Structures are given as C-alpha cells and as structure tokens.
Coordinates of C-alpha atoms and ligand atoms in Angstrom, one line a residue:
M325 CA 0.0 0.0 0.0
T326 CA 1.4 3.4 -0.8
T327 CA 2.1 6.0 1.9
D328 CA -0.6 8.3 0.4
R329 CA -3.2 5.6 0.6
R330 CA -2.3 4.7 4.2
I331 CA -2.6 8.4 5.2
F332 CA -5.9 8.5 3.4
I333 CA -7.3 5.4 5.1
G334 CA -6.0 6.7 8.5
A335 CA -7.7 10.0 8.0
A336 CA -11.0 8.4 6.9
V337 CA -11.0 6.1 10.0
A338 CA -10.2 9.1 12.3
G339 CA -12.9 11.2 10.6
A340 CA -15.5 8.4 11.0
A341 CA -14.5 8.0 14.6
A342 CA -14.9 11.7 15.2
I343 CA -18.3 11.8 13.5
G344 CA -19.3 8.7 15.5
A345 CA -18.2 10.3 18.8
G346 CA -20.0 13.6 17.9
L347 CA -23.2 11.7 17.2
W348 CA -22.8 9.7 20.4
W349 CA -22.4 13.0 22.4
R350 CA -25.3 14.6 20.6
G351 CA -27.3 11.5 21.6
L352 CA -26.2 11.9 25.2
S353 CA -27.1 15.6 25.3
A354 CA -30.5 15.4 23.5
P355 CA -32.4 14.3 26.6
Y356 CA -30.7 17.1 28.6
V357 CA -31.7 19.7 26.0
A358 CA -35.3 18.5 26.0
A359 CA -35.5 18.5 29.8
A360 CA -34.1 22.0 30.0
D361 CA -36.6 23.3 27.5
R362 CA -39.5 21.7 29.3
L363 CA -38.3 23.1 32.6
T364 CA -38.1 26.7 31.4
S365 CA -41.1 26.9 29.2
P366 CA -43.3 30.0 30.0
L367 CA -45.8 30.0 32.8
P368 CA -49.3 29.8 31.3
P369 CA -51.7 32.8 31.9
R370 CA -53.9 30.5 34.1
P371 CA -51.4 28.2 35.7
E372 CA -52.3 24.8 37.2
T373 CA -50.7 23.7 40.4
S374 CA -48.1 21.7 38.4
D375 CA -47.1 24.8 36.4
L376 CA -46.7 26.8 39.7
V377 CA -44.7 24.0 41.2
R378 CA -42.5 23.7 38.1
F379 CA -41.6 27.4 38.5
A380 CA -41.1 27.0 42.3
T381 CA -38.5 24.3 41.7
L382 CA -36.4 26.6 39.6
G383 CA -35.3 28.1 43.0
A384 CA -31.7 27.5 44.0
N385 CA -31.1 24.6 46.4
G386 CA -28.0 23.0 48.0
H387 CA -26.3 20.3 45.8
N388 CA -29.5 20.5 43.7
T389 CA -31.0 17.7 45.8
Q390 CA -34.4 19.5 45.6
P391 CA -35.4 18.6 49.3
W392 CA -39.0 19.6 49.0
R393 CA -42.5 18.1 48.8
F394 CA -45.5 20.2 47.6
S395 CA -49.1 19.6 48.5
E396 CA -52.4 21.5 48.0
R397 CA -54.0 23.1 51.0
A398 CA -57.5 24.7 51.3
D399 CA -56.3 28.2 50.2
G400 CA -52.9 27.5 48.5
L401 CA -49.9 25.3 48.7
A402 CA -47.6 23.8 51.4
I403 CA -43.9 23.2 50.9
A404 CA -42.5 20.6 53.3
P405 CA -38.9 19.4 53.9
D406 CA -38.0 16.1 52.2
F407 CA -35.5 14.7 54.7
S408 CA -34.7 11.8 52.4
R409 CA -32.7 14.4 50.4
R410 CA -30.6 15.7 53.2
T411 CA -26.9 16.2 52.8
P412 CA -25.9 15.4 56.4
V413 CA -22.1 15.9 55.9
V414 CA -22.1 19.4 54.4
D415 CA -25.3 20.4 56.1
P416 CA -25.6 18.6 59.5
D417 CA -28.3 20.9 61.0
D418 CA -30.4 21.2 57.8
H419 CA -29.7 24.9 57.5
H420 CA -29.2 24.7 53.7
L421 CA -32.2 22.4 53.4
Y422 CA -34.5 25.0 55.0
A423 CA -32.8 27.8 53.0
S424 CA -33.6 25.8 49.9
L425 CA -37.2 25.7 50.9
G426 CA -37.1 29.5 51.2
C427 CA -35.6 29.8 47.6
A428 CA -38.5 27.7 46.3
A429 CA -41.1 29.6 48.3
E430 CA -39.9 33.0 47.1
T431 CA -39.9 31.8 43.5
L432 CA -43.4 30.4 43.9
A433 CA -44.6 33.7 45.5
I434 CA -43.2 35.8 42.7
A435 CA -44.7 33.5 40.0
A436 CA -48.1 33.4 41.7
R437 CA -48.3 37.2 42.0
A438 CA -47.5 37.5 38.3
R439 CA -50.6 35.4 37.6
G440 CA -53.0 37.2 40.0
L441 CA -52.5 35.0 43.1
S442 CA -51.6 36.5 46.5
G443 CA -48.6 34.3 47.3
E444 CA -48.2 35.3 51.0
V445 CA -46.4 33.0 53.4
V446 CA -48.8 32.1 56.2
T447 CA -46.5 30.0 58.3
A448 CA -42.8 29.1 58.2
G449 CA -40.9 26.8 60.5
P450 CA -39.7 23.3 61.1
E451 CA -42.7 21.8 59.2
G452 CA -41.8 24.0 56.1
L453 CA -44.1 26.7 54.7
A454 CA -47.7 27.3 53.9
M455 CA -48.5 29.8 51.2
A456 CA -51.9 31.3 50.5
L457 CA -52.9 31.7 46.8
R458 CA -55.9 33.9 46.9
P459 CA -57.1 36.1 43.9
A460 CA -55.1 39.4 43.8
A461 CA -54.1 42.1 41.3
P462 CA -51.5 40.6 38.9
E463 CA -47.9 42.0 39.5
E464 CA -45.6 40.9 36.6
G465 CA -42.2 42.5 37.0
A466 CA -38.5 42.0 36.4
L467 CA -38.1 39.4 39.1
F468 CA -40.7 37.2 37.5
A469 CA -39.1 37.5 34.1
A470 CA -35.7 36.5 35.6
I471 CA -37.0 33.2 37.1
P472 CA -36.1 30.9 34.1
E473 CA -32.8 32.8 33.5
R474 CA -31.4 32.8 37.0
Q475 CA -28.6 30.3 37.6
C476 CA -25.6 29.8 39.8
T477 CA -22.7 30.7 37.5
R478 CA -19.5 29.0 38.8
S479 CA -17.0 30.6 36.4
V480 CA -14.4 33.3 36.3
Y481 CA -16.2 36.7 36.0
D482 CA -15.0 39.8 34.1
G483 CA -13.4 41.6 37.1
A484 CA -15.6 44.8 36.7
G485 CA -17.1 46.4 39.9
L486 CA -20.7 47.3 40.8
T487 CA -21.9 50.8 41.3
S488 CA -23.1 51.7 44.8
G489 CA -26.6 52.0 43.3
E490 CA -26.4 48.4 42.1
V491 CA -25.2 47.1 45.5
H492 CA -28.0 48.9 47.2
A493 CA -30.6 47.6 44.8
L494 CA -29.5 44.1 45.5
A495 CA -29.3 44.5 49.3
A496 CA -32.8 46.1 49.3
E497 CA -34.2 42.7 48.1
A498 CA -32.8 41.0 51.3
D499 CA -34.3 43.7 53.4
V500 CA -37.8 42.7 52.2
H501 CA -37.5 39.7 54.4
G502 CA -35.6 41.4 57.3
V503 CA -32.3 39.8 56.2
A504 CA -29.1 41.9 56.3
A505 CA -26.9 41.7 53.2
I506 CA -23.3 42.7 54.0
W507 CA -21.2 43.7 51.0
R508 CA -17.4 43.4 50.7
E509 CA -15.5 44.4 47.5
G510 CA -11.9 44.8 46.3
A511 CA -9.2 44.1 49.0
A512 CA -12.0 43.6 51.6
T513 CA -12.9 40.3 49.9
E514 CA -9.4 38.8 50.6
P515 CA -10.2 37.8 54.3
I516 CA -13.4 36.1 53.1
L517 CA -11.4 34.3 50.4
D518 CA -9.0 33.1 53.1
L519 CA -12.0 31.6 55.0
V520 CA -13.4 30.0 51.8
I521 CA -10.0 28.4 51.2
A522 CA -9.6 27.3 54.8
G523 CA -13.2 25.8 54.8
N524 CA -12.6 24.1 51.4
T525 CA -9.3 22.6 52.6
R526 CA -11.1 21.1 55.6
Q527 CA -14.0 19.8 53.5
M528 CA -11.6 18.2 50.9
A529 CA -9.7 16.5 53.7
N530 CA -13.0 14.8 54.9
P531 CA -13.7 11.6 52.9
A532 CA -17.3 11.7 53.9
F533 CA -17.7 15.2 52.4
V534 CA -16.1 14.2 49.1
A535 CA -18.2 11.0 48.9
E536 CA -21.4 13.0 49.5
L537 CA -20.5 15.5 46.9
R538 CA -19.6 12.7 44.4
E539 CA -23.0 11.1 44.9
W540 CA -24.7 14.2 43.6
V541 CA -22.5 14.9 40.6
R542 CA -24.2 14.2 37.2
F543 CA -21.4 13.4 34.8
N544 CA -23.1 14.0 31.4
G545 CA -26.4 15.4 30.0
A546 CA -28.1 12.0 29.8
H547 CA -27.1 11.3 33.4
A548 CA -28.5 14.7 34.5
A549 CA -31.7 14.2 32.5
R550 CA -32.2 10.7 33.9
T551 CA -32.2 11.8 37.6
G552 CA -33.4 15.4 37.0
D553 CA -31.4 16.5 40.0
G554 CA -27.8 16.8 41.2
L555 CA -24.8 18.9 40.1
Y556 CA -24.4 18.6 36.3
A557 CA -20.7 18.6 35.6
A558 CA -21.0 21.2 32.8
A559 CA -22.9 23.6 35.1
S560 CA -19.8 23.6 37.4
G561 CA -17.4 24.3 34.5
N562 CA -16.2 20.7 34.4
P563 CA -15.9 18.4 31.3
T564 CA -18.7 15.9 30.7
A565 CA -17.9 12.2 30.3
P566 CA -19.6 8.8 30.4
E567 CA -20.5 8.1 34.0
A568 CA -17.8 5.5 34.7
V569 CA -15.1 7.6 33.2
G570 CA -16.5 10.7 35.0
R571 CA -16.1 9.0 38.4
L572 CA -12.5 8.0 37.6
L573 CA -11.7 11.6 36.5
F574 CA -13.4 12.9 39.6
D575 CA -11.2 10.6 41.8
A576 CA -8.1 11.5 39.9
F577 CA -8.5 15.3 39.4
F578 CA -10.7 16.6 42.3
R579 CA -7.8 18.0 44.4
T580 CA -7.6 20.6 47.2
E581 CA -5.0 22.8 45.6
A582 CA -6.7 23.0 42.2
E583 CA -10.1 23.8 43.9
N584 CA -8.6 26.4 46.1
D585 CA -6.9 28.1 43.1
R586 CA -10.3 28.0 41.3
Y587 CA -12.0 29.7 44.3
A588 CA -9.3 32.4 44.4
R589 CA -9.8 33.1 40.7
H590 CA -13.5 33.1 41.1
I591 CA -13.6 35.5 44.0
R592 CA -10.9 37.8 42.7
S593 CA -12.7 38.2 39.3
S594 CA -16.0 39.0 41.0
A595 CA -17.2 42.5 41.8
G596 CA -17.6 41.5 45.4
V597 CA -19.1 39.2 48.0
F598 CA -22.4 39.3 49.9
T599 CA -23.0 37.7 53.3
L600 CA -26.6 37.2 54.4
V601 CA -27.6 37.3 58.0
A602 CA -31.1 36.3 59.0
P603 CA -32.8 37.7 62.1
S604 CA -33.1 34.3 63.9
D605 CA -31.0 31.2 63.9
D606 CA -33.8 28.6 63.4
P607 CA -35.7 27.1 60.5
A608 CA -37.8 30.3 60.1
G609 CA -34.6 32.4 59.9
W610 CA -32.9 29.9 57.5
I611 CA -36.0 30.0 55.3
A612 CA -35.9 33.8 55.4
A613 CA -32.2 33.7 54.3
G614 CA -33.2 31.5 51.3
R615 CA -36.0 33.9 50.4
A616 CA -33.7 36.9 50.6
Y617 CA -31.0 35.1 48.5
Q618 CA -33.5 34.1 45.8
R619 CA -34.8 37.7 45.5
M620 CA -31.3 39.1 45.3
A621 CA -30.3 36.5 42.7
L622 CA -33.4 37.3 40.6
R623 CA -32.7 41.0 40.9
A624 CA -29.1 40.4 39.9
T625 CA -30.2 38.4 36.9
A626 CA -32.6 41.2 35.9
M627 CA -29.7 43.6 36.1
G628 CA -27.4 41.5 33.9
L629 CA -25.4 40.2 36.8
R630 CA -24.4 36.7 37.8
N631 CA -23.8 35.1 41.1
A632 CA -22.5 31.9 42.7
F633 CA -22.2 30.7 46.3
V634 CA -18.9 30.4 48.2
N635 CA -20.4 28.9 51.3
Q636 CA -17.3 27.1 52.6
A637 CA -16.9 30.2 54.9
V638 CA -20.2 29.3 56.7
E639 CA -20.3 25.5 56.4
E640 CA -17.3 24.7 58.5
P641 CA -18.0 25.8 62.2
A642 CA -14.5 27.2 62.7
M643 CA -14.6 29.3 59.6
R644 CA -18.2 30.5 60.5
A645 CA -16.9 31.7 63.9
D646 CA -14.1 33.6 62.1
L647 CA -16.6 35.2 59.7
V648 CA -18.7 36.3 62.7
S649 CA -15.6 38.1 64.1
L650 CA -14.6 39.5 60.7
L651 CA -18.0 41.0 60.1
D652 CA -18.6 41.8 63.7
L653 CA -21.8 39.9 63.9
G654 CA -21.9 39.3 67.7
A655 CA -24.5 36.5 68.4
M656 CA -25.9 36.5 64.8
R657 CA -25.2 33.6 62.4
P658 CA -24.0 34.3 58.9
N659 CA -26.2 32.1 56.7
L660 CA -25.1 32.3 53.1
V661 CA -22.1 33.8 51.2
F662 CA -22.1 34.5 47.5
R663 CA -20.1 36.4 44.9
V664 CA -21.6 38.7 42.3
G665 CA -20.3 40.0 38.9
R666 CA -20.6 39.7 35.2
A667 CA -20.0 36.6 33.0
P668 CA -21.7 34.7 30.2
P669 CA -24.2 32.1 31.3
T670 CA -23.1 28.4 31.8
P671 CA -25.3 25.3 31.1
R672 CA -28.2 25.2 33.4
S673 CA -29.0 22.7 36.2
L674 CA -32.1 20.5 35.7
R675 CA -35.0 19.7 38.0
R676 CA -37.3 16.8 38.6
P677 CA -40.7 17.2 37.0
P678 CA -43.6 18.5 39.1
E679 CA -45.2 15.1 39.4
A680 CA -42.2 13.8 41.2
V681 CA -42.4 16.4 44.0
I682 CA -46.2 16.9 44.4
D683 CA -48.0 14.7 47.0
Ligands
FMN868 C1 -28.6 26.9 50.7 C2 -27.8 26.7 49.5 C3 -26.4 26.4 49.6 C4 -25.6 26.3 48.4 N1 -24.3 26.1 48.5 C5 -23.5 26.1 47.4 C6 -22.1 26.1 47.5 O1 -21.5 26.1 48.6 N2 -21.4 26.1 46.4 C7 -22.0 26.1 45.1 O2 -21.3 26.1 44.1 N3 -23.3 26.1 45.0 C8 -24.1 26.2 46.1 N4 -25.5 26.2 46.0 C9 -26.1 26.3 44.7 C10 -26.7 25.1 44.2 O3 -25.8 24.1 44.0 C11 -27.6 25.3 43.0 O4 -28.6 26.2 43.4 C12 -28.2 24.1 42.4 O5 -27.2 23.2 41.9 C13 -29.2 24.4 41.3 O6 -28.5 25.1 40.3 P1 -29.1 26.6 39.8 O7 -29.2 27.4 41.1 O8 -28.1 27.1 38.9 O9 -30.4 26.3 39.2 C14 -26.3 26.4 47.1 C15 -27.6 26.7 47.1 C16 -28.4 26.8 48.2 C17 -29.8 27.2 48.1

C-alpha cells in the first residue's frame, strides 16, 4: 500500500470515529436539552398547580437535591422538607435544606403574584411553609421575568465592579425579608477568600464530604436528565464524560489545591461578595435567608449580573466563627455567602418534573 493511501485510510478512520463520537455525544445531550426546554417553558396565563410547582422548583437549592414536597391546602400550597434528600455531611443541622425551601417559596410567591394570586407565606418553621394563593391584582415584574434565566454561575467573572446603586438595589431585596446583606469588595474580599479556602481545605480532607458530593455529581447530559437532580458537571465548568469515566476523572483530578486556586480566581474576578444574616438562627430564619437570596439572585439576573455561592466560609463551624468576628456579627449567624459580577451564562442545572415532587 502506498504511503498516500495509508494516510488517506487513516484520515478516513479518524474522521469516521470523530463523527461517531460527535453523534454519540449529541445522543447523550439530547435528553438534557429536551428536559431543560420543558423546565423553562413559559408559565401559562392561568397556571395549574403543576405549572406553579415547576416554577417554584427553579429556585436555588443545595447540591440540587431539591429537598421539597409540595401539597395542596385549602387556600394554597404547602412546601414541606424532604429529609430523604438531606446532605448530612455538608449540612448537618439542615440549615441549607431550609434555606432551599425558602428559595422555592420565594420563586413560587413571585410567579403566583405575576398570575394574580396573592402568594403570601402564612407559616414558616420546622414543618416547612404554607402559602396562600388567593385572587389578587397581577404583578408581573422584572423578578418574575428573571426566574427561568437565573442560575448559579460558577465561572471566572470579568473583574468589573458594581456601582453603589447596584449594590443597594441588591441589598434592598434581602431587606424585604428582614435579612441583612453585607457587601465586601476589592481588597476587603481577601479575608473572606481566606475563610473559603480554609473551609474548602477542611472539606476536601474529609472523605465523607467528598463521597457525599460525588454522589450528587451528574457526569453528562443523559445522566443529569435521567435523575433530574444533582450537580451537572458542565454547570460547574467541568468536562462531561460517560458516568464510569467521569467517576474515575473525579477521583483523579478533584484536588484541594486546584479547587482552592479556582475559588481564588472566582472571588478575585467578582465585583464583590455578599454575606446574608437572618434575624433568627432557626428554620424560620434559615427560610428567610433563602427567600432573601432568591430575590437578590433574581434582581441580579434582571440587572445582567451573575452570582455563585462560596459557602465554605459558613459551612465549617470554625470558619463560620471567624466570619462572625470578621464581620462583627456578635451573636448572629452568617447564613449564606455568594459572589456577584458579570459573566456569560453556563449550562443550566435540571430539576425533577412537578409530578415527582407533588404529594
Ligand atoms: C442553601 C444553598 C447552599 C448552596 N451552597 C452552594 C455552595 O456552597 N457552592 C456552590 O457552588 N453552590 C451552592 N449552592 C447552589 C446550588 O448548587 C444550586 O442552586 C443548584 O445546583 C441548582 O442550580 P441553579 O441554582 O443554577 O439552578 C447552594 C444553594 C443553596 C440554596
């Protein structure tokens, strides 16, 4: 066989393999694309319970476990904790679980009001929340429009700052629920970064933390679409791979130093960092923190801003105590920490369908 012919056959085989791999990946991502489209389709003018619940589930939630159950009540909906979806290592007292219920409740309230339903929270506590949905004048604003767009964007931002007007507009959303939003920017974010890195270093040294996180990673689009929950690798800026390969890559490359470097780049490229502090350190307060975060994230989205949590500074008790001193919080508990800035969107996280979360 001539050299030319060998080169030609080699190129043809490589080309066919590349096309095959491309088709295979398209096949893997097709269910993901379909699920993402279903999830974010517009809220009908006269929504049914399942439409409202679909919108509610677009709220942020820890590890995307979606720890909620929805049920109809006489005058509205109840959102109860689903303790089968706890993350006991990263969230031993269920603080994040209740904050996640708050994120869903706030999203539901904003969606309901846009469709002429009152959406007021009647009770909030260890049992979850009850929300009244009585006829009311429709209020369809920027926060409602931002619901399907909002996401946690875990990437490097463009380094530009926020105006004081922008910072105040965001903090005002937390104030609606009596939650303080403390802003730090520029050099003042460095001590927070130190706590994030110290917290992350502790978490990465804890095999139970790494195992819990790994359980919730979804390694490719088909995997994410099959479960409808968890942390889709591409949404965290990581490569996708077949599940078995993804687990091997996770074990090989998920390393403390690389993660700490990533957090340093993330925080230093952000405009600044918000810490949320709720008025009480109990499920009602944690729910309020989640509601405040969700409003701020929606307002940020409406303003063309992105955000992502850096909660390592509040998840490890020792770092949380240091953050209390740093921000001079006295007896108050810092609930959630997130950075804000500008960046293109990343692939979105999926949710389970309403039927899976309605009793
Ligand atoms: C209480 C709470 C804690 C969270 N903690 C973190 C965190 O420490 N790091 C992170 O990257 N994302 C964190 N998240 C974001 C979730 O992982 C994210 O909301 C979920 O994966 C769904 O993605 P989406 O918000 O982009 O729709 C947290 C969310 C909530 C509500």
